[in-house]
């Protein structure tokens, strides 16, 4: 029975008061998230972009978000009342072509398309900020439109999945969430909606953050991580939704026939998308301007490989890890070409993951995925050793700032621990997504919790970046012509850098001159020419809006020394001139890279971080609960048949009504 037929007057549920209240609550939540309340963040409107969005752009965005919200509510709630047929027809069309129930097929199509749009906008936005600096508001940056509509599309997909199923006799697999006595929502749809809401809440919080603390050009700002993390975690919700649809098909095929390879391809594409999402956290390293310690790169590489590759091998079966990496490489290659050569922005590189996928497939030949804890542990050891070595070698070939040998003493134990922890988490996720529920052993649950805590601890240990006091450098500049398009139209220099003390860069993880935000990026690794003396290998632009600095990363310390910083009246900040010869001290790296940041009271800073952290923890708890619920479904629950509206005549059917298929219930 199709979704469209379920919306006929005979079968449609009557809208009782508690259902109307539920619909109103969803509408209020959407309106709040999508910007109706965002003008409140304009209390310190800033027209120069240095500390928040201009008030006119906030108002435009609010009106646009409100109109889109109203349209979405009209479509969704109109579908549930039977007055609007568009969603039902669209769901039926996707159902016929995908083989999944419409309540899974249509949201899956919307969510995956939206994710691709959002990730393209994200990489374009990062490249723009690294190449030209801050913009004059959210509507002044073309990349922001792709991010906004991508994240709105993700939320829309979750909302559609919630409103599409109409009243039937039972909830497929017992995983649907009861909203009212006649309204059941797919678990995956609820998770997608939550992830989309989490990401969208990041927008007004991000603007408020900039007004309080100033601009932060780092990718890893707390509110930036909300935007990225919300989109990335959506893949978990989509995977649950697809698995719900596959489970419903097993209960009642309903005439849906698909080729045998289609379910495998879905799992592979979704897991490749998860790998893509987890890899976005490494973007600062991909662009060559990391603002945190190098030791975090192997941790994030292993986290992405462990969670993404191990989960898909457990969930998707033979060859799925290789398929997921193939999907990832194709999408990332397209993004790299679009952002770099096509749009002319800074070109991001990307991790390889190919050796990691081969290792996971080889481990599966020896350790069965039906023993997920043992499989996860074995994969973790392989990924943390051979897999990490392969990514180290790949970085030497393609990255502008490759992983150095000086990173190995700390990077290897961090990478191995992160790989083992992430692989066990991946094994647990994979078992939870199986269409046929597999009981989770106590050992696997404990291992997954320990793995998550391990990754959290490793990231926490890698965050501190104190400055070593008493270090300075004498810099001698010589004018040279520009090479290529970068730096044309102004002064470019060669630099001779003499460190004090001469051993300041001993075992350095990086010693570079980095120039950016002048219509390009230059990352030049300094070449040693003597005891404590180094020189540049390419022209460094020191004119116009270019910001040039010497960056030094040694052990836990990250320090920077400005070579040229333009005057910035919006902050305000004076010019730091590129004199022919000068001696300056090294200061905190973030003080130069994040020049627009404002000082704030410690209590306010702690409160802000706790707020963002608390919201993040709630989302993670919801995702874990959702995976556990799907992997361990309760007994099938009968749904109460709809009651006739008050005053309506009771209708006795001339013949028994057909039983709604489990795939269409809700």
XYZ file of C-alpha atoms in Angstrom:
666
model
C 0.000 0.000 0.000
C 1.500 3.346 -1.009
C 1.834 6.410 1.158
C -0.520 8.282 -1.091
C -3.268 5.739 -0.580
C -2.844 5.936 3.168
C -3.820 9.575 3.073
C -7.347 8.875 1.876
C -10.196 10.153 4.090
C -11.161 6.639 5.170
C -7.709 5.752 6.492
C -6.370 9.103 7.614
C -6.165 9.769 11.359
C -8.236 12.572 12.790
C -6.245 15.427 14.248
C -6.979 15.266 17.953
C -5.889 17.996 20.391
C -2.708 16.262 21.552
C -1.615 15.719 17.932
C -2.264 19.373 17.143
C -0.157 20.306 20.177
C 2.629 18.020 18.954
C 2.528 19.647 15.532
C 2.568 23.095 17.114
C 5.542 22.114 19.248
C 7.476 20.923 16.210
C 6.659 24.154 14.417
C 7.819 26.260 17.352
C 11.071 24.286 17.560
C 11.712 24.747 13.851
C 10.972 28.454 13.957
C 13.327 28.962 16.871
C 16.125 26.958 15.297
C 15.857 28.438 11.824
C 16.190 32.021 12.878
C 12.973 33.624 14.117
C 14.725 34.532 17.371
C 18.078 35.412 15.751
C 17.605 39.230 15.813
C 18.297 38.975 19.556
C 21.922 38.336 18.651
C 22.136 41.745 16.985
C 22.624 43.581 20.279
C 26.118 44.557 19.176
C 25.672 44.814 15.404
C 28.970 45.160 13.564
C 29.027 46.351 9.964
C 32.679 45.514 9.337
C 32.480 41.773 10.004
C 35.091 41.874 12.763
C 32.706 40.917 15.543
C 29.418 39.560 14.264
C 26.890 39.935 11.474
C 25.360 43.269 10.405
C 21.783 43.752 11.593
C 20.361 44.005 8.057
C 21.789 40.619 7.104
C 20.417 39.059 10.282
C 16.943 40.401 9.458
C 17.123 39.148 5.866
C 18.233 35.704 7.041
C 15.477 35.635 9.652
C 12.744 36.475 7.134
C 14.074 33.881 4.710
C 14.268 31.208 7.412
C 10.744 31.995 8.598
C 9.295 31.671 5.096
C 11.063 28.351 4.548
C 9.838 27.123 7.918
C 6.245 27.995 7.085
C 6.512 26.245 3.714
C 7.926 23.128 5.341
C 5.217 23.090 7.992
C 2.533 23.519 5.342
C 3.885 20.553 3.372
C 4.437 18.275 6.356
C 1.368 18.935 8.423
C -0.763 19.199 5.294
C 0.394 15.707 4.377
C -0.596 14.351 7.768
C -4.044 15.910 7.526
C -4.525 14.569 3.988
C -4.953 18.042 2.459
C -1.551 18.219 0.717
C -0.583 15.356 -1.601
C 2.872 16.512 -2.752
C 4.935 14.685 -0.136
C 3.033 11.449 -0.551
C 3.550 11.482 -4.311
C 7.247 12.306 -3.967
C 7.691 9.539 -1.392
C 5.912 7.031 -3.644
C 8.176 8.003 -6.569
C 11.376 7.506 -4.546
C 9.976 4.254 -3.126
C 9.460 2.796 -6.599
C 12.995 3.678 -7.651
C 14.895 2.807 -4.496
C 13.076 -0.231 -3.138
C 12.926 1.377 0.307
C 9.707 2.548 1.967
C 8.902 6.127 1.004
C 9.364 7.406 4.563
C 13.029 6.304 4.269
C 13.698 6.793 0.556
C 12.679 10.451 0.183
C 14.434 11.719 3.347
C 17.552 9.732 2.432
C 17.680 11.417 -0.983
C 17.156 14.873 0.519
C 19.711 14.326 3.295
C 22.495 12.946 1.107
C 22.092 15.711 -1.459
C 22.050 18.330 1.289
C 25.182 16.887 2.894
C 27.095 17.126 -0.382
C 25.966 20.734 -0.807
C 26.981 21.580 2.772
C 30.415 19.946 2.587
C 31.173 21.758 -0.678
C 30.184 25.049 0.951
C 32.313 24.264 4.004
C 35.522 23.632 2.075
C 34.904 26.638 -0.145
C 34.263 28.786 2.933
C 37.474 27.616 4.646
C 39.468 28.338 1.491
C 37.917 31.800 1.214
C 38.745 32.723 4.804
C 42.303 31.453 4.479
C 42.795 33.245 1.191
C 41.075 36.593 1.768
C 40.279 36.765 5.510
C 36.983 37.648 7.111
C 33.888 38.629 5.186
C 31.355 41.359 5.846
C 28.599 39.102 7.076
C 26.945 35.761 6.360
C 25.226 36.973 3.182
C 28.413 38.517 1.763
C 30.044 35.108 1.341
C 28.733 32.907 -1.473
C 29.937 29.751 0.265
C 27.654 30.448 3.237
C 24.577 29.931 1.046
C 25.647 26.369 0.286
C 26.271 25.689 3.983
C 22.971 27.221 5.070
C 20.852 25.434 2.500
C 22.749 22.195 3.025
C 22.126 22.223 6.772
C 18.525 23.332 6.290
C 18.118 20.428 3.877
C 19.442 18.000 6.493
C 16.921 19.255 9.026
C 14.227 19.084 6.333
C 15.081 15.440 5.651
C 14.597 14.569 9.311
C 11.333 16.487 9.436
C 10.039 14.726 6.304
C 10.840 11.332 7.761
C 8.925 12.241 10.913
C 5.772 13.419 9.120
C 5.624 10.938 6.228
C 4.486 7.704 7.974
C 0.739 7.669 8.494
C -1.285 5.593 10.928
C -1.144 1.819 10.466
C -1.322 -1.176 12.730
C 2.257 -1.592 13.954
C 5.617 0.163 14.129
C 8.271 -1.673 12.051
C 10.705 -3.475 14.325
C 9.488 -1.586 17.345
C 11.997 1.228 16.788
C 9.589 4.004 15.802
C 9.197 6.855 18.328
C 5.685 7.479 19.615
C 4.662 11.127 19.287
C 0.938 10.606 19.762
C -1.300 7.553 19.859
C -1.563 7.692 16.048
C 1.751 9.324 15.127
C 4.938 7.276 15.153
C 8.207 8.672 13.760
C 11.120 6.614 12.419
C 14.055 6.575 14.820
C 16.478 7.526 12.038
C 14.357 10.536 11.140
C 14.426 11.759 14.735
C 18.226 11.399 14.809
C 18.624 13.248 11.492
C 16.353 16.030 12.712
C 18.347 16.328 15.950
C 21.667 16.521 14.096
C 20.292 19.122 11.700
C 18.904 21.165 14.587
C 22.255 20.925 16.394
C 24.078 22.257 13.334
C 21.562 25.034 12.681
C 21.686 26.198 16.301
C 25.390 26.716 15.651
C 24.626 29.679 13.382
C 23.081 32.077 15.923
C 25.510 30.790 18.566
C 28.407 31.429 16.181
C 27.301 35.006 15.626
C 26.922 35.572 19.366
C 30.336 33.969 19.915
C 31.955 36.415 17.486
C 30.284 39.375 19.146
C 31.609 38.325 22.545
C 35.023 36.917 21.662
C 35.724 38.386 18.211
C 36.357 36.520 14.991
C 38.186 33.202 15.191
C 39.576 32.055 11.878
C 40.279 28.611 13.264
C 38.162 25.772 11.958
C 38.063 24.318 15.452
C 36.178 27.101 17.175
C 33.443 25.589 19.389
C 30.514 26.843 17.326
C 32.278 25.902 14.098
C 32.583 22.373 15.417
C 28.835 22.401 16.060
C 28.186 23.151 12.392
C 30.654 20.545 11.170
C 29.869 17.924 13.806
C 26.105 18.191 13.367
C 26.397 17.612 9.636
C 28.883 14.755 10.074
C 26.815 12.919 12.660
C 23.798 13.090 10.350
C 25.251 10.060 8.566
C 24.524 7.972 11.670
C 20.883 9.012 11.508
C 20.680 8.293 7.772
C 22.226 4.862 8.301
C 19.661 4.057 11.001
C 16.843 5.271 8.751
C 18.016 3.138 5.830
C 18.433 0.119 8.108
C 14.896 0.698 9.431
C 13.621 0.711 5.872
C 15.498 -2.509 5.051
C 14.169 -4.137 8.202
C 10.635 -3.090 7.247
C 11.114 -4.640 3.808
C 12.092 -7.936 5.422
C 8.897 -7.872 7.510
C 6.703 -6.996 4.525
C 8.368 -6.651 1.077
C 5.266 -4.947 -0.256
C 6.178 -5.664 -3.868
C 9.482 -3.807 -3.647
C 12.247 -5.540 -5.590
C 15.836 -4.301 -5.827
C 19.002 -5.741 -7.277
C 21.077 -7.681 -4.768
C 23.936 -5.176 -4.955
C 21.798 -2.141 -4.116
C 21.679 -2.576 -0.293
C 25.450 -3.129 -0.261
C 25.987 0.006 -2.353
C 23.806 2.028 0.024
C 25.864 0.926 3.017
C 29.090 1.694 1.200
C 27.958 5.165 0.116
C 26.683 6.032 3.586
C 29.901 4.832 5.204
C 31.961 6.720 2.632
C 29.924 9.772 3.583
C 30.641 9.131 7.266
C 34.341 8.903 6.411
C 33.983 12.196 4.555
C 32.277 13.816 7.538
C 34.801 12.568 10.080
C 37.619 13.829 7.858
C 36.342 17.407 7.879
C 37.805 17.833 11.362
C 41.264 17.502 9.792
C 40.702 20.373 7.341
C 43.224 22.735 8.966
C 45.939 20.167 8.313
C 44.624 19.612 4.775
C 45.061 23.341 4.038
C 48.480 23.482 5.720
C 47.616 25.962 8.491
C 46.911 23.903 11.620
C 46.258 25.969 14.708
C 46.583 23.096 17.154
C 49.403 20.679 17.876
C 50.513 18.219 15.223
C 49.901 15.264 17.540
C 46.158 15.714 16.997
C 46.436 14.850 13.312
C 47.273 11.145 13.801
C 44.552 10.942 16.450
C 41.932 12.325 14.052
C 43.189 10.212 11.157
C 42.920 7.053 13.229
C 39.537 8.072 14.640
C 38.122 8.499 11.140
C 39.630 5.241 9.876
C 38.677 3.234 12.945
C 35.068 4.389 13.172
C 34.382 4.671 9.448
C 36.118 1.578 8.066
C 35.477 -0.907 10.869
C 31.789 -0.019 11.182
C 31.157 -0.443 7.455
C 33.013 -3.783 7.334
C 30.812 -5.130 10.145
C 27.655 -3.614 8.645
C 28.267 -3.976 4.920
C 30.271 -7.168 4.623
C 33.026 -8.185 2.239
C 34.621 -5.370 0.226
C 32.632 -2.611 1.909
C 35.678 -0.911 3.478
C 37.318 -0.591 0.063
C 34.042 0.632 -1.418
C 33.661 3.300 1.271
C 37.191 4.590 0.644
C 36.549 4.659 -3.112
C 33.435 6.778 -2.512
C 35.401 9.061 -0.176
C 38.283 9.545 -2.622
C 36.001 10.343 -5.547
C 34.040 12.967 -3.596
C 37.133 14.550 -2.042
C 38.908 14.678 -5.422
C 35.918 16.477 -6.929
C 35.840 18.924 -4.002
C 39.559 19.586 -4.348
C 39.238 20.350 -8.065
C 36.173 22.561 -7.548
C 37.620 24.602 -4.681
C 41.158 24.888 -6.071
C 41.527 25.001 -9.883
C 37.889 25.790 -10.732
C 37.107 28.494 -8.147
C 40.711 29.637 -7.836
C 40.901 29.339 -4.047
C 43.419 27.592 -1.805
C 43.565 23.918 -2.789
C 42.924 21.468 0.070
C 44.537 18.038 0.077
C 43.054 14.965 1.742
C 44.048 11.741 3.538
C 44.272 8.520 1.552
C 42.743 5.784 3.788
C 43.330 3.189 1.060
C 45.916 1.134 2.964
C 43.647 1.287 6.011
C 40.761 -0.189 4.009
C 42.980 -3.002 2.739
C 44.098 -3.736 6.295
C 40.501 -3.934 7.554
C 39.576 -6.322 4.729
C 42.621 -8.500 5.481
C 41.850 -8.597 9.203
C 38.300 -9.718 8.363
C 39.760 -12.777 6.618
C 41.341 -13.897 9.898
C 39.005 -12.519 12.571
C 35.300 -12.861 11.884
C 33.129 -9.750 12.151
C 30.718 -11.928 14.157
C 33.271 -11.433 16.958
C 33.104 -7.635 16.829
C 35.245 -6.906 19.908
C 38.116 -9.106 18.721
C 37.690 -7.751 15.189
C 37.783 -4.153 16.402
C 40.873 -4.697 18.530
C 42.734 -6.432 15.688
C 41.792 -3.671 13.239
C 42.903 -1.029 15.749
C 46.378 -2.542 16.034
C 46.721 -2.808 12.245
C 45.466 0.720 11.591
C 47.534 2.259 14.387
C 50.767 0.809 12.999
C 50.757 0.057 9.260
C 47.785 2.345 8.583
C 49.385 5.287 10.375
C 52.683 4.673 8.573
C 50.870 4.798 5.215
C 49.240 8.132 6.051
C 52.619 9.488 7.206
C 54.108 8.527 3.825
C 51.139 10.000 1.925
C 51.544 13.300 3.766
C 55.161 13.516 2.569
C 53.927 13.354 -1.014
C 50.976 15.742 -1.062
C 50.674 17.859 2.097
C 52.145 21.368 2.286
C 52.898 20.603 5.945
C 53.689 16.847 6.109
C 53.978 14.897 9.337
C 57.645 15.159 10.427
C 59.908 12.533 11.968
C 59.964 14.572 15.180
C 56.253 13.769 15.584
C 56.800 10.006 15.749
C 57.800 9.607 19.443
C 54.461 11.050 20.577
C 52.392 10.604 17.423
C 52.774 6.827 17.276
C 51.445 6.036 20.784
C 48.682 8.619 20.340
C 47.814 7.130 16.941
C 47.830 3.515 18.126
C 45.662 4.307 21.153
C 43.274 6.360 19.013
C 43.051 3.628 16.364
C 42.241 0.902 18.887
C 39.664 3.031 20.680
C 37.997 4.182 17.441
C 37.987 0.682 15.930
C 36.139 -0.776 18.913
C 33.630 2.086 18.700
C 33.284 1.347 14.978
C 32.683 -2.347 15.674
C 29.914 -1.446 18.120
C 28.290 0.955 15.636
C 28.437 -1.687 12.901
C 26.678 -4.298 15.034
C 23.961 -1.802 15.988
C 23.150 -1.126 12.314
C 22.667 -4.744 11.279
C 19.210 -5.359 9.846
C 18.974 -8.551 11.878
C 19.543 -7.436 15.492
C 22.648 -8.882 17.121
C 22.839 -8.867 20.920
C 25.584 -6.551 22.145
C 27.941 -8.345 24.515
C 28.938 -6.709 27.745
C 32.575 -6.756 26.646
C 31.783 -4.889 23.413
C 29.761 -2.249 25.250
C 32.528 -1.704 27.800
C 35.090 -1.604 24.996
C 33.104 0.997 23.058
C 32.770 3.229 26.116
C 36.479 2.842 26.856
C 37.302 3.622 23.226
C 35.234 6.805 23.228
C 36.818 7.924 26.501
C 40.279 7.164 25.091
C 39.731 9.378 22.048
C 38.358 12.149 24.261
C 41.373 11.904 26.575
C 43.836 11.972 23.672
C 42.234 15.101 22.237
C 42.258 16.724 25.680
C 45.955 15.919 26.112
C 46.717 17.371 22.688
C 44.962 20.699 23.221
C 47.389 22.609 25.523
C 49.872 24.710 23.534
C 51.919 26.900 25.928
C 54.606 29.321 24.734
C 58.258 28.788 25.687
C 59.385 32.059 27.222
C 62.549 33.883 26.155
C 62.667 32.885 22.493
C 63.119 35.463 19.740
C 64.427 35.810 16.196
C 66.319 38.355 14.121
C 64.948 38.556 10.589
C 66.684 40.078 7.565
C 64.478 40.702 4.520
C 65.557 41.097 0.897
C 63.131 42.191 -1.806
C 62.566 39.620 -4.574
C 60.109 39.381 -7.472
C 56.923 37.362 -7.133
C 56.687 33.974 -8.805
C 53.349 32.944 -10.254
C 50.118 34.766 -9.415
C 50.494 34.723 -5.608
C 51.905 37.977 -4.230
C 51.788 39.994 -7.446
C 51.188 43.716 -7.251
C 53.339 44.494 -4.223
C 56.416 43.728 -2.190
C 57.723 40.167 -1.855
C 60.744 39.206 0.203
C 63.287 36.528 0.966
C 64.003 36.079 4.694
C 67.055 34.994 6.668
C 65.953 34.005 10.186
C 68.386 33.739 13.110
C 66.873 32.113 16.204
C 67.758 33.015 19.777
C 68.611 30.616 21.339
C 69.978 28.741 18.295
C 68.459 25.486 19.605
C 64.929 26.916 19.685
C 63.874 24.815 16.661
C 65.536 21.570 17.754
C 63.123 18.693 17.097
C 60.589 21.210 15.745
C 57.444 19.731 14.233
C 57.239 22.759 11.995
C 59.218 25.954 11.387
C 57.553 27.904 8.607
C 56.823 31.327 7.285
C 53.097 31.385 6.621
C 51.442 34.203 4.664
C 47.691 34.268 4.160
C 44.541 36.370 3.769
C 46.039 38.487 0.986
C 44.275 36.670 -1.873
C 46.120 33.412 -1.352
C 48.156 31.266 1.027
C 51.908 30.622 1.155
C 53.291 27.977 3.529
C 57.091 27.851 3.271
C 59.078 25.376 5.358
C 62.316 27.133 6.295
C 65.590 25.552 5.197
C 68.462 25.289 7.689
C 71.677 27.068 6.586
C 73.612 27.138 9.858
C 73.433 26.848 13.626
C 70.086 28.453 14.446
C 69.952 30.106 10.968
C 67.255 29.413 8.385
C 66.121 30.850 5.052
C 62.960 30.887 2.969
C 62.645 28.849 -0.218
C 60.016 30.961 -1.999
C 58.937 34.641 -2.149
C 56.865 35.805 0.831
C 54.275 38.580 0.159
C 54.404 41.431 2.715
C 52.056 44.016 1.227
C 48.402 44.985 1.286
C 46.221 42.701 3.404
C 48.766 39.869 3.539
C 49.569 38.593 7.021
C 52.996 36.959 7.231
C 54.435 35.273 10.324
C 57.076 32.800 11.418
C 55.431 29.794 13.080
C 57.292 27.441 15.406
C 55.886 24.207 16.799
C 58.093 22.340 19.265
C 56.720 19.679 21.603
C 53.637 21.125 23.269
C 54.526 24.715 22.396
C 53.041 26.675 19.487
C 54.549 30.132 18.975
C 54.563 32.767 16.249
C 56.529 35.891 15.368
C 54.858 38.493 13.119
C 56.758 39.510 9.987
C 54.074 41.731 8.453
C 50.558 42.514 9.691
C 48.482 45.258 8.036
C 46.716 47.984 9.980
C 43.171 46.904 10.839
C 40.959 49.756 12.032
C 37.961 47.450 12.539
C 39.554 45.574 15.454
C 41.436 48.005 15.889
C 45.069 46.916 15.505
C 48.176 48.790 14.322
C 50.432 47.776 11.451
C 53.401 45.524 12.145
C 55.823 46.601 9.373
C 58.138 44.293 7.470
C 61.327 46.289 8.080
C 64.557 45.333 6.351
C 65.935 43.986 9.646
C 64.175 43.479 12.964
C 64.278 41.411 16.132
C 61.011 40.331 17.742
C 59.991 37.817 20.434
C 57.916 34.716 19.805
C 54.431 35.009 21.285
C 51.411 32.702 21.473
C 50.591 31.376 18.019
C 46.865 32.071 18.323
C 47.545 35.724 19.229
C 48.879 36.270 15.697
C 46.701 33.847 13.723
C 43.503 34.895 15.504
C 44.266 38.595 15.598
C 40.600 39.601 15.750
C 39.929 37.835 19.031
C 38.766 39.990 21.945
C 39.730 39.439 25.583
C 36.887 38.158 27.752
C 36.323 37.468 31.419
C 37.328 33.958 32.473
C 33.874 33.235 33.911
C 32.199 34.205 30.630
C 34.607 32.045 28.639
C 33.990 29.031 30.871
C 30.219 29.525 30.663
C 30.342 29.760 26.868
C 32.391 26.588 26.506
C 30.176 24.721 28.970
C 27.061 25.764 27.028
C 28.391 24.505 23.717
C 29.877 21.411 25.362
C 26.619 20.585 27.113
C 24.613 20.755 23.876
C 27.198 18.540 22.189
C 27.069 15.932 24.931
C 23.273 15.812 24.681
C 23.479 15.117 20.935
C 26.054 12.359 21.431
C 23.911 10.750 24.137
C 20.918 10.840 21.788
C 22.913 9.192 18.984
C 24.224 6.456 21.286
C 20.714 5.842 22.620
C 19.351 5.717 19.081
C 21.939 3.181 17.943
C 21.317 1.064 21.034
C 17.556 1.215 20.529
C 17.810 0.168 16.896
C 20.287 -2.619 17.595
C 18.140 -3.975 20.426
C 14.535 -3.385 19.331
C 11.764 -4.009 21.844
C 8.869 -6.286 21.117
C 6.629 -5.107 18.310
C 4.055 -2.634 19.527
C 0.544 -2.366 18.222
C -0.620 1.120 17.353
C -4.056 2.129 18.486
C -6.414 2.584 15.526
C -7.580 6.170 15.024
C -10.795 7.208 16.699
C -13.483 8.985 14.734
C -13.742 12.693 15.310
C -16.253 13.858 17.886
C -19.705 13.873 16.354
C -18.663 11.855 13.306
C -20.820 8.908 12.207
C -19.264 5.505 12.869
C -18.591 3.806 9.564
C -18.824 0.048 9.176
C -16.801 -0.974 6.156
C -18.506 -3.150 3.591
C -15.351 -5.302 3.502
C -12.383 -5.584 5.748
C -9.725 -2.996 5.157
C -6.307 -4.315 4.054
C -3.691 -4.416 6.744
C -1.089 -1.683 6.263
C 2.374 -3.025 5.641
C 4.904 -2.627 8.398
C 7.014 -0.506 6.075
C 4.261 2.099 5.929
C 3.155 2.077 9.555
C 3.683 4.882 11.994
